[in-house]
Amino acid sequence: MIQVSGLKIKFGQRAIIDGIDFASARGKTVAVMGKNGSGKSTLLKALAGLIDIAEGTVLINGASRQDVAVRSVHRMCEKREAGTIRLAYVFQKGGLFDSMNVFDNTAFGLVRMGADPEDVRERVLSSLKRVGLAGSENKLPSELSGGMQKRVGIAR
């Protein structure tokens, strides 16, 4: 569960996020939507511990965000332990490597974590199927529409 209370994030004197409160229940998927420049990416970076917060609290499974190292969150996500928070971040432009095909872009994180090659293959193909891109494994990002590129990012 993620609980956010009175969250304020500033860059210099400018408040990017000013007093957000919300909670996500265990097992629920939450989407953050809004206009360009409204602070969506900033909020997600704060939840992941990538940027500091000026005021407020962020609790992840009851522990302060400051006490939950990003590394620990990644380890929990990797093991998919029951009751853990799985965080995902999709770049606005897809964030794909131009020189890698769809399969390699999707497999990138798993390969970097040292996952078994057969497990990587199964997970990548399954993820691509779930986002409607089965059969696109050998295409380069330049051969995909913007929406397809985003779906590769989601599959990754």
Tab-separated table of C-alpha atoms in Angstrom:
chain	number	residue	atom	x	y	z
A	1	MET	CA	0.000	0.000	0.000
A	2	ILE	CA	1.183	3.520	-0.783
A	3	GLN	CA	-0.037	6.430	1.337
A	4	VAL	CA	0.818	10.024	0.464
A	5	SER	CA	-0.078	12.874	2.782
A	6	GLY	CA	0.553	16.588	2.288
A	7	LEU	CA	3.188	15.940	-0.378
A	8	LYS	CA	5.005	19.057	-1.538
A	9	ILE	CA	7.870	19.019	-4.035
A	10	LYS	CA	9.805	22.144	-4.936
A	11	PHE	CA	12.465	22.971	-7.467
A	12	GLY	CA	14.071	26.072	-6.000
A	13	GLN	CA	11.244	28.287	-4.781
A	14	ARG	CA	8.744	26.886	-7.317
A	15	ALA	CA	6.287	24.322	-5.958
A	16	ILE	CA	5.790	21.616	-8.581
A	17	ILE	CA	3.477	19.569	-6.360
A	18	ASP	CA	1.678	21.380	-3.575
A	19	GLY	CA	-0.197	19.279	-1.045
A	20	ILE	CA	-1.211	15.995	-2.675
A	21	ASP	CA	-2.964	13.340	-0.576
A	22	PHE	CA	-3.877	9.847	-1.817
A	23	ALA	CA	-3.672	6.179	-0.970
A	24	SER	CA	-3.516	3.090	-3.135
A	25	ALA	CA	-4.871	-0.138	-1.754
A	26	ARG	CA	-2.920	-3.369	-1.996
A	27	GLY	CA	-3.567	-5.184	-5.260
A	28	LYS	CA	-4.898	-2.110	-7.071
A	29	THR	CA	-3.449	-0.501	-10.163
A	30	VAL	CA	-3.211	3.272	-10.108
A	31	ALA	CA	-2.721	5.517	-13.143
A	32	VAL	CA	-1.436	9.068	-12.812
A	33	MET	CA	-2.832	11.340	-15.504
A	34	GLY	CA	-2.775	15.051	-16.168
A	35	LYS	CA	-1.706	17.832	-18.503
A	36	ASN	CA	1.877	18.338	-19.637
A	37	GLY	CA	3.888	19.906	-16.848
A	38	SER	CA	1.382	19.077	-14.115
A	39	GLY	CA	3.873	17.019	-12.077
A	40	LYS	CA	3.039	13.418	-13.001
A	41	SER	CA	6.643	12.349	-13.602
A	42	THR	CA	7.813	14.345	-10.604
A	43	LEU	CA	5.309	12.517	-8.392
A	44	LEU	CA	6.450	9.113	-9.643
A	45	LYS	CA	10.112	10.018	-9.176
A	46	ALA	CA	9.348	11.089	-5.611
A	47	LEU	CA	7.511	7.834	-4.880
A	48	ALA	CA	10.469	5.866	-6.225
A	49	GLY	CA	12.872	7.869	-4.056
A	50	LEU	CA	14.650	9.452	-7.015
A	51	ILE	CA	14.003	13.034	-5.893
A	52	ASP	CA	13.567	14.660	-2.496
A	53	ILE	CA	10.280	15.892	-1.110
A	54	ALA	CA	9.973	19.315	0.534
A	55	GLU	CA	7.082	18.441	2.870
A	56	GLY	CA	4.674	15.628	3.627
A	57	THR	CA	4.993	11.899	4.010
A	58	VAL	CA	5.182	8.950	1.681
A	59	LEU	CA	4.596	5.540	3.240
A	60	ILE	CA	5.191	2.315	1.324
A	61	ASN	CA	3.680	-0.681	3.108
A	62	GLY	CA	3.704	1.407	6.277
A	63	ALA	CA	7.402	2.335	6.098
A	64	SER	CA	8.676	5.815	5.363
A	65	ARG	CA	9.836	6.249	1.792
A	66	GLN	CA	13.185	7.352	3.145
A	67	ASP	CA	13.482	4.017	4.928
A	68	VAL	CA	12.652	1.993	1.814
A	69	ALA	CA	15.754	2.029	-0.364
A	70	VAL	CA	15.093	2.055	-4.090
A	71	ARG	CA	17.290	-1.034	-4.283
A	72	SER	CA	14.983	-2.855	-1.869
A	73	VAL	CA	11.933	-1.901	-3.912
A	74	HIS	CA	13.603	-3.256	-7.056
A	75	ARG	CA	14.501	-6.490	-5.246
A	76	MET	CA	10.902	-6.895	-4.048
A	77	CYS	CA	9.623	-6.294	-7.579
A	78	GLU	CA	12.091	-8.778	-9.024
A	79	LYS	CA	10.997	-11.531	-6.637
A	80	ARG	CA	7.326	-10.604	-6.876
A	81	GLU	CA	6.832	-11.453	-3.232
A	82	ALA	CA	3.277	-11.441	-1.940
A	83	GLY	CA	2.249	-8.068	-0.584
A	84	THR	CA	5.025	-6.053	-2.195
A	85	ILE	CA	4.609	-2.886	-4.205
A	86	ARG	CA	5.498	-3.207	-7.876
A	87	LEU	CA	6.475	0.132	-9.363
A	88	ALA	CA	6.677	0.833	-13.069
A	89	TYR	CA	7.685	3.956	-14.914
A	90	VAL	CA	7.035	4.444	-18.622
A	91	PHE	CA	8.936	7.220	-20.338
A	92	GLN	CA	6.840	9.734	-22.275
A	93	LYS	CA	8.696	9.015	-25.520
A	94	GLY	CA	9.055	5.275	-24.923
A	95	GLY	CA	12.692	5.436	-23.770
A	96	LEU	CA	13.766	2.716	-26.199
A	97	PHE	CA	17.296	2.068	-27.385
A	98	ASP	CA	17.330	2.862	-31.122
A	99	SER	CA	19.970	0.231	-31.900
A	100	MET	CA	18.087	-2.610	-30.168
A	101	ASN	CA	15.125	-4.502	-31.569
A	102	VAL	CA	11.847	-4.852	-29.657
A	103	PHE	CA	12.911	-8.127	-28.026
A	104	ASP	CA	16.223	-6.741	-26.749
A	105	ASN	CA	14.618	-3.499	-25.540
A	106	THR	CA	12.032	-5.494	-23.611
A	107	ALA	CA	14.641	-7.897	-22.209
A	108	PHE	CA	17.098	-5.178	-21.190
A	109	GLY	CA	16.271	-4.990	-17.467
A	110	LEU	CA	15.975	-8.740	-17.036
A	111	VAL	CA	19.321	-9.316	-18.739
A	112	ARG	CA	20.979	-6.634	-16.568
A	113	MET	CA	19.633	-8.373	-13.448
A	114	GLY	CA	21.204	-11.642	-14.633
A	115	ALA	CA	17.962	-13.535	-15.249
A	116	ASP	CA	18.140	-16.975	-16.819
A	117	PRO	CA	18.087	-16.618	-20.653
A	118	GLU	CA	15.164	-19.022	-21.078
A	119	ASP	CA	13.199	-17.165	-18.383
A	120	VAL	CA	14.005	-13.888	-20.163
A	121	ARG	CA	12.701	-15.295	-23.451
A	122	GLU	CA	9.460	-16.543	-21.885
A	123	ARG	CA	8.816	-13.334	-19.966
A	124	VAL	CA	9.597	-11.075	-22.929
A	125	LEU	CA	7.354	-12.999	-25.316
A	126	SER	CA	4.572	-13.102	-22.725
A	127	SER	CA	4.872	-9.351	-22.051
A	128	LEU	CA	4.840	-8.508	-25.746
A	129	LYS	CA	1.759	-10.660	-26.239
A	130	ARG	CA	-0.038	-8.904	-23.356
A	131	VAL	CA	0.558	-5.487	-24.960
A	132	GLY	CA	-0.475	-6.676	-28.420
A	133	LEU	CA	2.989	-6.802	-29.964
A	134	ALA	CA	3.505	-10.539	-30.462
A	135	GLY	CA	5.403	-11.027	-33.729
A	136	SER	CA	7.161	-7.635	-33.502
A	137	GLU	CA	10.235	-8.923	-31.669
A	138	ASN	CA	12.690	-8.229	-34.512
A	139	LYS	CA	11.488	-4.731	-35.379
A	140	LEU	CA	13.548	-1.676	-34.514
A	141	PRO	CA	11.948	1.278	-32.706
A	142	SER	CA	12.100	3.311	-35.931
A	143	GLU	CA	9.742	0.763	-37.513
A	144	LEU	CA	7.088	1.241	-34.809
A	145	SER	CA	4.405	3.854	-34.311
A	146	GLY	CA	4.584	6.052	-31.215
A	147	GLY	CA	1.884	3.998	-29.524
A	148	MET	CA	3.699	0.753	-30.286
A	149	GLN	CA	6.906	2.209	-28.823
A	150	LYS	CA	5.065	3.067	-25.617
A	151	ARG	CA	3.695	-0.462	-25.419
A	152	VAL	CA	7.245	-1.822	-25.716
A	153	GLY	CA	8.125	0.431	-22.777
A	154	ILE	CA	5.214	-1.006	-20.809
A	155	ALA	CA	6.253	-4.555	-21.715
A	156	ARG	CA	9.789	-3.822	-20.551
